[in-house]
Short mmCIF file of C-alpha atoms in Angstrom, two decimals:
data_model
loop_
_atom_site.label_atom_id
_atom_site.label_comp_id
_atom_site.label_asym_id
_atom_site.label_seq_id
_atom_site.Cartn_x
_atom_site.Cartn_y
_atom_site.Cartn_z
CA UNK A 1 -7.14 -9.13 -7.11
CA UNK A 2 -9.62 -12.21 -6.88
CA UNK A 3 -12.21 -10.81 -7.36
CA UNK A 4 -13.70 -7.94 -10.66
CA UNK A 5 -12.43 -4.68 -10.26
CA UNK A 6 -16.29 -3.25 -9.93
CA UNK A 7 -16.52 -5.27 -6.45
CA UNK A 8 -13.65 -3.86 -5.11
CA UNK A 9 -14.27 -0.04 -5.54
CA UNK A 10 -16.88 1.11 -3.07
CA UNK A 11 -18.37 4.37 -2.86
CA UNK A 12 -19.84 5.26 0.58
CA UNK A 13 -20.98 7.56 2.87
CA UNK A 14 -20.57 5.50 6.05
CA UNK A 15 -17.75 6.83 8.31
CA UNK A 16 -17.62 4.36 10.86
CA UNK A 17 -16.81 1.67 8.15
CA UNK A 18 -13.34 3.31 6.82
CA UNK A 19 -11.37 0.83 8.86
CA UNK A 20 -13.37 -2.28 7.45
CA UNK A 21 -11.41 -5.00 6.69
CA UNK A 22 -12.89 -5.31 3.62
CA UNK A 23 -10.72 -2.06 2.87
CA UNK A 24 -7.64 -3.98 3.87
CA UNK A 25 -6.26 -3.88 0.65
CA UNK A 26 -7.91 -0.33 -0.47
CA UNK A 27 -6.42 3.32 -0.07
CA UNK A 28 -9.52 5.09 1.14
CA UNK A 29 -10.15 8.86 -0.35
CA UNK A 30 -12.85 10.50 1.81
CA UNK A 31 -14.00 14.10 2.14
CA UNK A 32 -16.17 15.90 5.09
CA UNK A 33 -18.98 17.50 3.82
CA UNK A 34 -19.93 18.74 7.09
CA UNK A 35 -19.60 18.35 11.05
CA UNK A 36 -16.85 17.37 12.74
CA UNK A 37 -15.28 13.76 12.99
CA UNK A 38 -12.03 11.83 14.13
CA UNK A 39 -9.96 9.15 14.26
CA UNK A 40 -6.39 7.93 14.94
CA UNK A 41 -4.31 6.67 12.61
CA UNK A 42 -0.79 5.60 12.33
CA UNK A 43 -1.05 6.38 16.62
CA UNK A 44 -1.90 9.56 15.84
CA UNK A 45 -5.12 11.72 16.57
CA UNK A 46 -6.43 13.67 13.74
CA UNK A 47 -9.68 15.44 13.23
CA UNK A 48 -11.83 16.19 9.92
CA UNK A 49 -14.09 19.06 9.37
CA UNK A 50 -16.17 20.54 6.50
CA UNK A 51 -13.89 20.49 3.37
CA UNK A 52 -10.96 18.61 4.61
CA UNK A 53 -9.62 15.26 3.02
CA UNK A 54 -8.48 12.19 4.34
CA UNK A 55 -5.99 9.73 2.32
CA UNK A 56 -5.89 6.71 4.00
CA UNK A 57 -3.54 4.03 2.52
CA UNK A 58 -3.38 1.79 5.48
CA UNK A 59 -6.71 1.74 7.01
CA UNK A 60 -6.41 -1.43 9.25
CA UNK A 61 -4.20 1.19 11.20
CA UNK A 62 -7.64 3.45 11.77
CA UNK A 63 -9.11 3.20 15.12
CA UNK A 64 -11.12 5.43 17.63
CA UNK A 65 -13.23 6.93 14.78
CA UNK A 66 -16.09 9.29 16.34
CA UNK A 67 -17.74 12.14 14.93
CA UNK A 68 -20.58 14.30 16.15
CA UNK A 69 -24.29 14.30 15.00
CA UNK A 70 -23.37 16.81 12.07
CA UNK A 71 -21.16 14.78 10.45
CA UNK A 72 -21.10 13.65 7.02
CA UNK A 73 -18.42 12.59 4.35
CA UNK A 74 -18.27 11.19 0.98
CA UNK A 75 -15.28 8.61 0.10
CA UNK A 76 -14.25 5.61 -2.51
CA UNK A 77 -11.98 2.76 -1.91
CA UNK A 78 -10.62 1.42 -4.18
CA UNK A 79 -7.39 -1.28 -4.59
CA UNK A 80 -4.31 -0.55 -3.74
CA UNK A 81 -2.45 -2.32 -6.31
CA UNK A 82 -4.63 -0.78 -9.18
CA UNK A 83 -3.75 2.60 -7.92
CA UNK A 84 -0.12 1.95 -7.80
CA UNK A 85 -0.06 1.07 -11.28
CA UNK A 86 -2.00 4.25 -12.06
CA UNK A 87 0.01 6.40 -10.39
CA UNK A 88 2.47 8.90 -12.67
CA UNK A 89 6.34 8.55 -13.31
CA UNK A 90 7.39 11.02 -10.87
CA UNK A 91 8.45 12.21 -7.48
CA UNK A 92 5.96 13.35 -6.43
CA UNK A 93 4.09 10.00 -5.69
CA UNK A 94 6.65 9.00 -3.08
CA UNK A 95 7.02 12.10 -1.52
CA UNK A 96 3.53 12.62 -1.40
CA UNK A 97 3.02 9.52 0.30
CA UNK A 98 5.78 9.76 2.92
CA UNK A 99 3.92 13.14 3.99
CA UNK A 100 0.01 11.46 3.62
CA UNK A 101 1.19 8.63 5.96
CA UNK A 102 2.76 11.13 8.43
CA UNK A 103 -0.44 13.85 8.14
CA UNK A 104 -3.51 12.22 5.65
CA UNK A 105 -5.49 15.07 6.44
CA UNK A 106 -5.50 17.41 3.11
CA UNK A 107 -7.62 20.95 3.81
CA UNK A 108 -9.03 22.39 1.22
CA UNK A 109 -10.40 25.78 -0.44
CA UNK A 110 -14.44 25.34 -1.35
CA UNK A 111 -13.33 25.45 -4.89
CA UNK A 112 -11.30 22.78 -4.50
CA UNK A 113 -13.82 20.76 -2.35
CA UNK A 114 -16.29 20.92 -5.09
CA UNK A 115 -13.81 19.80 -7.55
CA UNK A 116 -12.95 16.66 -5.64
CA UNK A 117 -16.73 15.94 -4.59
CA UNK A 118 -17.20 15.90 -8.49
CA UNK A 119 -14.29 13.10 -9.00
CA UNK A 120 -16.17 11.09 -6.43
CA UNK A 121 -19.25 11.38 -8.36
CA UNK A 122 -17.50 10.87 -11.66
CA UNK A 123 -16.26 7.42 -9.79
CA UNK A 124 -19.48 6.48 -8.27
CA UNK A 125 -21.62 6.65 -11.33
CA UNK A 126 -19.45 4.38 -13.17
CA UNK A 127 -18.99 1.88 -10.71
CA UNK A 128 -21.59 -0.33 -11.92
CA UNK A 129 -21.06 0.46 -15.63
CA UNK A 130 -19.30 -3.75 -16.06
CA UNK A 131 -20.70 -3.82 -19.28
CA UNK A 132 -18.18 -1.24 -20.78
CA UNK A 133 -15.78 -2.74 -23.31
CA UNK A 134 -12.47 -0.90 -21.47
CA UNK A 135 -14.08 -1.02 -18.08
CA UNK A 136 -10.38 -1.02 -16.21
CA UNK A 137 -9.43 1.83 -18.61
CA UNK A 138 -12.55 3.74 -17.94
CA UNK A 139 -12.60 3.68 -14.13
CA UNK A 140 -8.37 3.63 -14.65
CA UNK A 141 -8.82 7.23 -16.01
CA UNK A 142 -11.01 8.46 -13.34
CA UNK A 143 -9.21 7.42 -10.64
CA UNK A 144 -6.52 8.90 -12.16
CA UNK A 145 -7.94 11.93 -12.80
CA UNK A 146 -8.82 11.78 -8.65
CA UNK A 147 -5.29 11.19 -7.85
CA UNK A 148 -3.81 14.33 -10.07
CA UNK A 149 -6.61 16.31 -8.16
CA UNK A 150 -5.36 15.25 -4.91
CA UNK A 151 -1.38 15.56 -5.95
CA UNK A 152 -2.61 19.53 -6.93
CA UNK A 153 -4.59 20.11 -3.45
CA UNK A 154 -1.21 18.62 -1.62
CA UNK A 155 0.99 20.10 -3.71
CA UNK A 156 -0.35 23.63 -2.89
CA UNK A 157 0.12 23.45 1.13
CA UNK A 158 3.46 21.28 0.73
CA UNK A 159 5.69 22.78 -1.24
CA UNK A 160 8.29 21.38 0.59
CA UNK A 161 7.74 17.95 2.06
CA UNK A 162 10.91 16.68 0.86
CA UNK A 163 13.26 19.09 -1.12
CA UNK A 164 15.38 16.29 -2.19
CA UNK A 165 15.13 13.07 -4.93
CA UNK A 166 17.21 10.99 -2.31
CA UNK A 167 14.47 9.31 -0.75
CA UNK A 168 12.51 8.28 -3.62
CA UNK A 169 15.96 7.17 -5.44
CA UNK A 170 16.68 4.65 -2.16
CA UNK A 171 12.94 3.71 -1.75
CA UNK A 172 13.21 2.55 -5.46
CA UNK A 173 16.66 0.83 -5.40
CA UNK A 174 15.37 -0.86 -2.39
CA UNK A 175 12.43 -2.35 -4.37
CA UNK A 176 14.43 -2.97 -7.48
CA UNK A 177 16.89 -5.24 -5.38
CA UNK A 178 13.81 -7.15 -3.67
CA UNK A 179 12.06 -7.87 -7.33
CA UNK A 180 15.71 -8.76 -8.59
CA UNK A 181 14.96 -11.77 -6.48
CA UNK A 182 18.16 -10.92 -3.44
CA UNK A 183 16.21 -12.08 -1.25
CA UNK A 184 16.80 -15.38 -1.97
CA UNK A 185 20.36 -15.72 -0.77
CA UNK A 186 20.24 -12.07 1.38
CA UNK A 187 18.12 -11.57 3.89
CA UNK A 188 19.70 -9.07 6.39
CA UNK A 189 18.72 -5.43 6.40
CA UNK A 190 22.17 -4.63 6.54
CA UNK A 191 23.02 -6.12 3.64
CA UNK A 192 20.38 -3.74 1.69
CA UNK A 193 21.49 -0.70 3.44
CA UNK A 194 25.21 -1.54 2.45
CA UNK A 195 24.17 -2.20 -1.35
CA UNK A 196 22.58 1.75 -1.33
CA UNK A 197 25.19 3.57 1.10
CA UNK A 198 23.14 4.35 3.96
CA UNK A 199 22.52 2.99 7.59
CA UNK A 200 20.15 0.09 8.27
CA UNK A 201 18.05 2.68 10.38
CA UNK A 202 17.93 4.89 7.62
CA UNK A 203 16.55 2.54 4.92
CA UNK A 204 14.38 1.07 7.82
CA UNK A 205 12.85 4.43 8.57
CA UNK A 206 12.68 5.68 5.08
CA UNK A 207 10.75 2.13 3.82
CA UNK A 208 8.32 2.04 7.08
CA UNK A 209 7.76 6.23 6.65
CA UNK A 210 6.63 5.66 2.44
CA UNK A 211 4.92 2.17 2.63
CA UNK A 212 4.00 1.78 6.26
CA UNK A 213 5.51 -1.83 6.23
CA UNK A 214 8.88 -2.83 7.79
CA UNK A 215 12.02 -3.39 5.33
CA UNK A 216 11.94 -6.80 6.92
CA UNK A 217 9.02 -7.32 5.71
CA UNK A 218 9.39 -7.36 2.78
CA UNK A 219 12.85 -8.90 2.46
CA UNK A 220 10.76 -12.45 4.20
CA UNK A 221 7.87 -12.22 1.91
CA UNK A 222 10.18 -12.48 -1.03
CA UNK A 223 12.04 -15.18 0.31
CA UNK A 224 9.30 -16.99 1.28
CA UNK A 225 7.85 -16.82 -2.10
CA UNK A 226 11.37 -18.08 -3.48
CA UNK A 227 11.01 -20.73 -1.02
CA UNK A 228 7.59 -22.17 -1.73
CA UNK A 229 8.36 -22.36 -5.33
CA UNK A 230 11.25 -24.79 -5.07
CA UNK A 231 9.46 -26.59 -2.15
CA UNK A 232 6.44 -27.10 -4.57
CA UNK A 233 9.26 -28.36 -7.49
CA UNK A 234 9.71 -31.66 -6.13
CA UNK A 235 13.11 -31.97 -8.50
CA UNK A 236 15.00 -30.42 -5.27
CA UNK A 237 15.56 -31.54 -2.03
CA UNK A 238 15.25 -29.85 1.30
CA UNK A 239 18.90 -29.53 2.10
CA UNK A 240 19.61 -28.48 -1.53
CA UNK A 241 16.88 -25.53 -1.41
CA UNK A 242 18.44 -24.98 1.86
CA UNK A 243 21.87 -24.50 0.09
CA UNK A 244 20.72 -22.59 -2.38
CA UNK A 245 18.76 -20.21 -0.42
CA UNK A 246 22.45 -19.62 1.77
CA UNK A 247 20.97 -20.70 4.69
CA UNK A 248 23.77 -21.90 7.30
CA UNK A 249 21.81 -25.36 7.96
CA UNK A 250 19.05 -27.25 7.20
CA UNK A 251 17.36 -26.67 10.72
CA UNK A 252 17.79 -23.04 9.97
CA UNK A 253 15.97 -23.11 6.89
CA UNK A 254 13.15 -25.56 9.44
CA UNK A 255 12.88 -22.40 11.40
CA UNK A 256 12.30 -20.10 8.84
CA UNK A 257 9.66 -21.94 7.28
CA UNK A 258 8.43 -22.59 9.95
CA UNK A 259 8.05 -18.90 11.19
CA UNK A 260 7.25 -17.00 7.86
CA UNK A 261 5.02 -20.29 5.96
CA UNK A 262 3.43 -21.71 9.39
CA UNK A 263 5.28 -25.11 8.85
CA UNK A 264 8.61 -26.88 8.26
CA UNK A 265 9.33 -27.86 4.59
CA UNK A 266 8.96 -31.26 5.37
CA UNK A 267 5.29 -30.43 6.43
CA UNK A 268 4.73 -28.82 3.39
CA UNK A 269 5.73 -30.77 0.91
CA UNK A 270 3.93 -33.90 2.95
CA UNK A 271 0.60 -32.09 3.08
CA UNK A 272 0.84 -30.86 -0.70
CA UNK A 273 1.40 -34.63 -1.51
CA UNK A 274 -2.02 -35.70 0.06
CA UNK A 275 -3.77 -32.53 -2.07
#
């Protein structure tokens, strides 16, 4: 995160701004208060009305958002990656977001409502409080606190999302092999679906149903990285990156650059000597 974590969570009451991109990066936690709105998300139509919640972790995805005159709702954005890092050692994170991303709307009793409203105020008010000591911590907490909420209201309609362990077991082996650096010499999705005994589809569904990003994704954004930081150690050349990486030839490794950096290592390494 560039910027301080106080710019970056937004409270708001403006519905039509949910798919900003300034929320790129943000999960967006948003509750009608009253009326009746809609958008699509994830090509999917879904509508809101008094007391139901949205989680939206992808909201570039969010389109066609309307509502009537009625309508009014109550949400915070905050990062992504801060939430991740909040969120508790269990299951139930991963299953929870596998069903969110399939269905983000969460209805709720009035008790419940009230309880939630009352973690976005909690939020809200201490947005602007920069000038506490453990600011992260503080805001950490609430958020937190916003999250277990949310895990309680889901929890209580979706008993049974997913009855088994396997899929959050193969989303995190997945992950573990990409920040184990693989992708530096693999970068097939077979070879990831071989390493945890399932089909490519399978680990292809599984990764694009939990994260909303492709498993291919992924795999090239690791290897890029890998690949910019020997092409910025000048102590290597091309063709021995190239070997390194596995790649078949040097033109292949051209290509690849080409397609997932926006120029050929040659190109790169030429306009970081003029920086």
């Amino acid at each position: 995160m560039g910027r301080n974590l106080h710019e970056l969570i937004v409270f708001s009451e403006e519905f039509g701004l949910v798919n900003s991109p300034a929320f790129y990066d943000c999960i967006v936690h948003l509750i009608c208060t009253a009326g009746v709105g809609s958008f699509c998300y994830n090509n999917r139509q879904f509508s809101l009305s008094e007391n139901d919640i949205a989680v939206i972790s992808r909201p570039r995805m969010v389109t066609d958002i309307c509502c009537d005159e009625n309508f009014r709702c109550e949400y915070i954005a905050a990062p992504d990656q801060f939430l991740h890092n909040l969120l508790p050692a269990n299951s139930y994170s991963i299953q929870g977001g596998i069903s969110l991303f399939e269905n983000p709307i969460i209805k709720v009793s009035d008790t419940d409502a009230v309880r939630f409203r009352t973690d976005l105020v909690n939020i809200r008010n201490r947005i602007e409080n920069i000038d506490h000591r453990f600011y992260n911590e503080l805001m950490g907490s609430l958020l937190q606190t916003m999250i277990y909420d949310l895990f309680d209201f889901h929890a209580k309609t979706n008993d049974n999302i997913l009855t088994t362990d396997r899929v959050g077991y193969i989303t995190r082996q997945f992950f573990t092999l990409i920040e184990g650096g693989r992708p530096k010499t693999h970068r097939e999705v077979s070879h990831y679906a071989e390493q945890l005994n399932v089909t490519s589809k399978y680990l292809s569904d599984t990764i694009k149903r939990v994260t909303g990003t492709s498993v291919s994704t992924y795999i090239n954004n690791a290897a890029t990285a890998i690949a910019l930081a020997y092409l910025k150690d000048n102590t290597m050349s091309i063709s021995q990156i190239a070997e390194e990486m596995r790649f078949s030839s040097i033109s292949y490794f051209s290509r690849y650059c080409v397609k997932h950096i926006g120029m050929s290592p040659m190109q790169f390494r030429t306009a970081g000597a003029r920086r």
